[in-house]
Short mmCIF file of C-alpha atoms and ligand atoms in Angstrom, two decimals:
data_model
loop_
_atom_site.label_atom_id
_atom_site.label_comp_id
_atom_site.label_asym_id
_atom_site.label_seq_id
_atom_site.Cartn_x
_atom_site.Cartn_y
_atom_site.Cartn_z
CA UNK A 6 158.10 122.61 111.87
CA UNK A 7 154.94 123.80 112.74
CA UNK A 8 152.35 123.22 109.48
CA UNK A 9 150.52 125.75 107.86
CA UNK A 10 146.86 123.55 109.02
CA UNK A 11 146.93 121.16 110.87
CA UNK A 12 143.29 119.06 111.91
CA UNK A 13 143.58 116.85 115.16
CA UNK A 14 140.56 114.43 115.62
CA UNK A 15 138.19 116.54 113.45
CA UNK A 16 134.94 114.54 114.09
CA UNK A 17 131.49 116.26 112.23
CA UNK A 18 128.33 114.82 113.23
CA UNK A 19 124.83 115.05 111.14
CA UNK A 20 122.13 114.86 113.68
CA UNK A 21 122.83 111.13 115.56
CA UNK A 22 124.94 109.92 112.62
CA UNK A 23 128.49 110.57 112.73
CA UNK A 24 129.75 111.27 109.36
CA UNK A 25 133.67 112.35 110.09
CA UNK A 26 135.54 110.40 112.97
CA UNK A 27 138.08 111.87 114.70
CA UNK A 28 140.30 112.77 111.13
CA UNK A 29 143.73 113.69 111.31
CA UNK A 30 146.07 115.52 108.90
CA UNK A 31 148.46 118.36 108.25
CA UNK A 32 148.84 120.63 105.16
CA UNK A 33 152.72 122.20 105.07
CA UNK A 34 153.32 125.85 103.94
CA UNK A 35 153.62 125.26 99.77
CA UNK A 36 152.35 121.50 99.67
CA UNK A 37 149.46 120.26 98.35
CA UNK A 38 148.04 117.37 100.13
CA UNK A 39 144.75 115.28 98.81
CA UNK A 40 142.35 113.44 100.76
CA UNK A 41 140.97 110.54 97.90
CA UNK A 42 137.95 108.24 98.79
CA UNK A 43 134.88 107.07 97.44
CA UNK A 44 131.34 109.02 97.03
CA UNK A 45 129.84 109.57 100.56
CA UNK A 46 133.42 108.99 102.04
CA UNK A 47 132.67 112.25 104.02
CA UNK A 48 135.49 114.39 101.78
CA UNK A 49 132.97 117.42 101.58
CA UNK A 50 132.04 117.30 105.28
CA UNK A 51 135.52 117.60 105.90
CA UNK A 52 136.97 120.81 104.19
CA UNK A 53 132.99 122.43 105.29
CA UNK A 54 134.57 121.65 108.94
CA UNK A 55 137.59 122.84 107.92
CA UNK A 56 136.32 125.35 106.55
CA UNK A 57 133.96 126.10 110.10
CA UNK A 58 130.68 125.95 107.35
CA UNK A 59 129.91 123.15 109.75
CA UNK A 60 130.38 122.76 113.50
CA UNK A 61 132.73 120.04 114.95
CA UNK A 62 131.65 117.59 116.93
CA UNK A 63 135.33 116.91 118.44
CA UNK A 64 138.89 117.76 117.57
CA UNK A 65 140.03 121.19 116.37
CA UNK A 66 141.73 122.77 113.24
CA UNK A 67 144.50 125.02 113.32
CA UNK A 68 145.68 127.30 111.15
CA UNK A 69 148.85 128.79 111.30
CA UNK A 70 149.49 127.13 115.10
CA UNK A 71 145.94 128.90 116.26
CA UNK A 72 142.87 127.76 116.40
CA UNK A 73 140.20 130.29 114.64
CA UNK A 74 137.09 130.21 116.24
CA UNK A 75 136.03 133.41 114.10
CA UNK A 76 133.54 133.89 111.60
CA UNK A 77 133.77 132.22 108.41
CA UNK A 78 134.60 135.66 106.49
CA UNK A 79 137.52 136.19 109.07
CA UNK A 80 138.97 132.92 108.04
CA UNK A 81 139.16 133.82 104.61
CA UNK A 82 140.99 137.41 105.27
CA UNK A 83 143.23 135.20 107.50
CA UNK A 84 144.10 133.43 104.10
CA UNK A 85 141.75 130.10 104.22
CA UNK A 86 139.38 129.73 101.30
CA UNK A 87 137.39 126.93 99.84
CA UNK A 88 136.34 126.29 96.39
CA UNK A 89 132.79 124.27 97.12
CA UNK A 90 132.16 121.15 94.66
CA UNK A 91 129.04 123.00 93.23
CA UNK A 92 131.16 125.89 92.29
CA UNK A 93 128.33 127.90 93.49
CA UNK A 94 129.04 130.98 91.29
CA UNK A 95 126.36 133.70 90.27
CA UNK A 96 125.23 132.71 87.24
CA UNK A 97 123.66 135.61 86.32
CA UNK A 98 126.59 138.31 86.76
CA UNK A 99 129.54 138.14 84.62
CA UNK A 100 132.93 136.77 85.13
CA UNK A 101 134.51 139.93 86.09
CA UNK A 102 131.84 140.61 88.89
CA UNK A 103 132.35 137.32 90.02
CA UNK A 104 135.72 137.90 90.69
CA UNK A 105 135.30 141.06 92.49
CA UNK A 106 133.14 139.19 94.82
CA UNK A 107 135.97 136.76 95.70
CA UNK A 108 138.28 140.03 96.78
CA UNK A 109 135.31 141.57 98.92
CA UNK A 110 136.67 139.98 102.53
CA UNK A 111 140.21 142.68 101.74
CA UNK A 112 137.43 146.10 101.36
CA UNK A 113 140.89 148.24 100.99
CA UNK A 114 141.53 146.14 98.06
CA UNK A 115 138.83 148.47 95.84
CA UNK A 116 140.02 150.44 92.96
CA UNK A 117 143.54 149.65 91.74
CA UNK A 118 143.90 146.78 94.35
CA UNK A 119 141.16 144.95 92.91
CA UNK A 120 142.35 145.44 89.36
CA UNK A 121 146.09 144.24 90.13
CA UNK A 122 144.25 140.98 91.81
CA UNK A 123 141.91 140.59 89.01
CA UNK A 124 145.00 141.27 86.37
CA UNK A 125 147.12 138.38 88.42
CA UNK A 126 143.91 136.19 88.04
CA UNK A 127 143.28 136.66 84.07
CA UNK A 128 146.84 136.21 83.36
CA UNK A 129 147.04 132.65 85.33
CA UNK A 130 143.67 131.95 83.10
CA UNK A 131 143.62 133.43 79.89
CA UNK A 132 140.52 132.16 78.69
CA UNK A 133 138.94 134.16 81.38
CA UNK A 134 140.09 137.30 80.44
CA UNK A 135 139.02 136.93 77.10
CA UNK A 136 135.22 136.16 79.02
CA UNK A 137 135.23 138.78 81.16
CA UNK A 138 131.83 139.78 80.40
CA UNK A 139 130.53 136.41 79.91
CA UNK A 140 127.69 135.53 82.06
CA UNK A 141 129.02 132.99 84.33
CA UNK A 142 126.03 130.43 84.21
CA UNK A 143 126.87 130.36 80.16
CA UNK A 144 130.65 128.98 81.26
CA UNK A 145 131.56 125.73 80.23
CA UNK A 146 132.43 123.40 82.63
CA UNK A 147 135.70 123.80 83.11
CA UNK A 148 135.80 127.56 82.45
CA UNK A 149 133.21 127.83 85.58
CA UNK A 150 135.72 125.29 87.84
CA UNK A 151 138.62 127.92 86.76
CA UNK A 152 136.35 130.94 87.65
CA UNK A 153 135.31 129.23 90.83
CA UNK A 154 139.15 128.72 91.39
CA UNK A 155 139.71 132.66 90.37
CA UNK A 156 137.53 133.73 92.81
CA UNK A 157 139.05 132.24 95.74
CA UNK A 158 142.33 133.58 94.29
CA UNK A 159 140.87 136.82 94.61
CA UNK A 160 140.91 136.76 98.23
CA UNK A 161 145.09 135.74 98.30
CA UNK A 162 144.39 132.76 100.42
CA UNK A 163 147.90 130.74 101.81
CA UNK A 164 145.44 127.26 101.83
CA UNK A 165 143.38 126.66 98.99
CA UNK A 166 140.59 123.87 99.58
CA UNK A 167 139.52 122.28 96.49
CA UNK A 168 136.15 120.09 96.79
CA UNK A 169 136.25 117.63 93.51
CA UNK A 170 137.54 120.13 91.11
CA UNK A 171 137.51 117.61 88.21
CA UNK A 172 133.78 116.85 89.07
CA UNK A 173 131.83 116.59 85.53
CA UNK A 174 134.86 117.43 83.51
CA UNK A 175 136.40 116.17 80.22
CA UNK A 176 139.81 114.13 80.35
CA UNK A 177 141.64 116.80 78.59
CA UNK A 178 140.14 119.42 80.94
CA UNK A 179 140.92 117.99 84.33
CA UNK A 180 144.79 118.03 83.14
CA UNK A 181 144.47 121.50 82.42
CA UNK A 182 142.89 122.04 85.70
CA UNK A 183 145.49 119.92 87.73
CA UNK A 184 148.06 121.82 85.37
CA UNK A 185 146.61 125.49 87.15
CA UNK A 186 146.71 123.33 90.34
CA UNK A 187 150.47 122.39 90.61
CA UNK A 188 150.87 126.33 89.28
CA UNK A 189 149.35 128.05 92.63
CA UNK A 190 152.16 126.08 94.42
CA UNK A 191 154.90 126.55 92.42
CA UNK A 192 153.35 130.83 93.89
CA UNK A 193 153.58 129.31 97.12
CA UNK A 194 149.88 128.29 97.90
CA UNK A 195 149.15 125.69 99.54
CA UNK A 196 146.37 123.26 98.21
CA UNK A 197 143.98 120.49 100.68
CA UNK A 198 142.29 118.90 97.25
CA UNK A 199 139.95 116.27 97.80
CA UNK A 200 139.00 114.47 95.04
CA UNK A 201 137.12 111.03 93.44
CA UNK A 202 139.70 111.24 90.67
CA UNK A 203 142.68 109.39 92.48
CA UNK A 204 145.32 108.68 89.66
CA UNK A 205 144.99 112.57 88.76
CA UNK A 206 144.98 113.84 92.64
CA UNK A 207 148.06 111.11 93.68
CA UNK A 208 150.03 112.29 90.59
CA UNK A 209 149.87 116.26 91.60
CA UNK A 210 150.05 115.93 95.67
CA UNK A 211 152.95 115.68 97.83
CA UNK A 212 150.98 114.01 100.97
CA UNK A 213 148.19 111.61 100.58
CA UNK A 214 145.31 110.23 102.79
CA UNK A 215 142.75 107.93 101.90
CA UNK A 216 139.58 108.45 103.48
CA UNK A 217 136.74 105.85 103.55
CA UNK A 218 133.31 105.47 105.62
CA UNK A 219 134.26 108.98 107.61
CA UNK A 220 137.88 107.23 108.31
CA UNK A 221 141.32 108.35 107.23
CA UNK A 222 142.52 105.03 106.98
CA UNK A 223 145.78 105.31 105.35
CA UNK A 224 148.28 108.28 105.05
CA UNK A 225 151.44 108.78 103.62
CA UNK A 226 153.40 110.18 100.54
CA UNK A 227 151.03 110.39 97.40
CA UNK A 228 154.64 108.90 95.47
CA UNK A 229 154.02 105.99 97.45
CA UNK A 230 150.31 105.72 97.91
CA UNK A 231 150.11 105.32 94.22
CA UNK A 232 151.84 101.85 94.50
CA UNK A 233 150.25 100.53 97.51
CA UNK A 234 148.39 97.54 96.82
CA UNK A 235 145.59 98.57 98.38
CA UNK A 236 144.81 101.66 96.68
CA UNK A 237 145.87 100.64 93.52
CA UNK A 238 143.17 97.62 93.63
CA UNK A 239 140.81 99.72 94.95
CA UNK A 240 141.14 103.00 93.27
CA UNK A 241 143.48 103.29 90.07
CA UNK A 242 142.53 99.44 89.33
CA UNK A 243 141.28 100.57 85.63
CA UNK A 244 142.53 102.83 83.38
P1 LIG B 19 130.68 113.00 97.43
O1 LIG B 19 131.92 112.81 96.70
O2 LIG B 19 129.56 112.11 96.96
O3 LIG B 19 130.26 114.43 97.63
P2 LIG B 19 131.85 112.99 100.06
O4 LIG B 19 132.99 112.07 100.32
O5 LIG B 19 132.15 114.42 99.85
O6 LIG B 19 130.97 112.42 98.89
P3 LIG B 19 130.06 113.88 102.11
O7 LIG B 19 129.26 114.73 101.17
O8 LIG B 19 130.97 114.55 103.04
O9 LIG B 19 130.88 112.80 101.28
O10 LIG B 19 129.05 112.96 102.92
C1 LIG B 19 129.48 112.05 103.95
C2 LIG B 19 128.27 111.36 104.56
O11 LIG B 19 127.47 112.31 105.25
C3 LIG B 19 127.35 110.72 103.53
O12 LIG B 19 126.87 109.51 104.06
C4 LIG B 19 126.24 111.73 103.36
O13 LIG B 19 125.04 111.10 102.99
C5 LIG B 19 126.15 112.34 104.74
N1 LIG B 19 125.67 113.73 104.68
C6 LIG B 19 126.24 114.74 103.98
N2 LIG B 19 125.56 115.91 104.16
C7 LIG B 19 124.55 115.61 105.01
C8 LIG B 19 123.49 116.37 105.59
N3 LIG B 19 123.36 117.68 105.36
N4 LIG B 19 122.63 115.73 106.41
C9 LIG B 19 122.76 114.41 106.68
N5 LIG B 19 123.75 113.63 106.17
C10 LIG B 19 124.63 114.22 105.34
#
């Protein structure tokens, strides 16, 4: 079966230093896969290639079988979207106009498109509905990751790239986020989630790859990634 994306030697390079070698990996149609590794691992220079935000050195990515040399707004009305580890939301418009940004790539979508999109979104997070004209810079935390998330819903994407979503967030909060997580695939989206939080990414993912000085050094089932000795000594050690 061919997969939804599928990244073949994906190598990024940052002036002379290499900072991604040659990575690897597939993302089925419905799956969620993580990619778990330490700070500087290269996890965000990955989904930005991914993403074409930043030009590959080697390799290529395909998505859906074809490789998409367009520009990065095609990519998202193809159904690829990225929610960046700052967020990067507009602080200074409200929630709702926030979200009508996210659905600007599908410009038949305005009037009673938009609303049925923007509907779907406030009824998969309440708590933004009730903030719809809420700033967003006066979110909380994890009421600006779940706006952030909103907004890529907006423009239906089939592969959902999450960079860190549990960055800076309470306990209780990154469960509720993970909860909305293993929600968009139960709709059928699929989810590449990177993440410093292993025990919470390995518990929601179906594949898992572990990647470490720009190296996917291990792959395999997240089930059975959480009991491999290395990555338990290494990341789910404490706690
Ligand atoms: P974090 O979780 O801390 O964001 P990460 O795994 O996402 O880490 P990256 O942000 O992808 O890691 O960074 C990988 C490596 O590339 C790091 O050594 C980083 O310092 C370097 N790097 C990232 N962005 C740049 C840049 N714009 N110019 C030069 N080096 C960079």
């Amino acid at each position: 079966m061919s997969a939804l994306l599928e990244v073949r030697g994906l190598s990024v390079d940052y002036g002379k230093v290499r900072a991604l070698h040659e990575a690897s990996l597939r993302v089925e149609a419905g799956r969620i896969a993580t990619v778990i590794g330490p700070n500087g691992a290269g996890k965000s220079t990955l989904l930005n290639a991914i993403m074409g935000v930043l030009p590959a050195a080697a390799g290529e990515v395909l998505f859906e079988g074809r490789n998409r040399h367009g520009a990065i707004e095609s990519r998202v009305a193809e159904g690829l979207c990225l929610v960046p580890e700052k967020r990067e939301l507009f602080a200074s418009m409200t929630v709702e106009d926030n979200l009508l940004l996210g659905g600007y790539v599908h410009l038949d979508w305005r009037g009673r498109g938009w609303t049925k999109a923007r509907d779907e979104v406030f009824a998969l997070f309440p708590r933004l509905a009730e903030r719809r004209t809420q700033l967003a810079g006066t979110l909380s935390g994890g009421e600006r990751q779940m706006l952030a998330i909103g907004r890529a819903l907006m423009s239906r994407p089939r592969l959902l790239m999450l960079d860190e979503p549990s960055l800076g967030l309470a306990p209780l909060v990154v469960r509720e986020i993970f909860h909305i997580i293993a929600g968009l695939r139960e709709r059928g989206v699929a989810i590449l989630l990177v993440e410093q939080n292993a025990r919470a990414a390995l518990q929601v993912a179906d594949e898992a790859h572990v990647l470490e000085n720009g190296r996917i050094g291990l792959s395999g089932p997240a089930a059975t990634l959480m009991h491999d000795p290395r990555v338990v000594a290494t990341y789910l050690g404490l706690g």
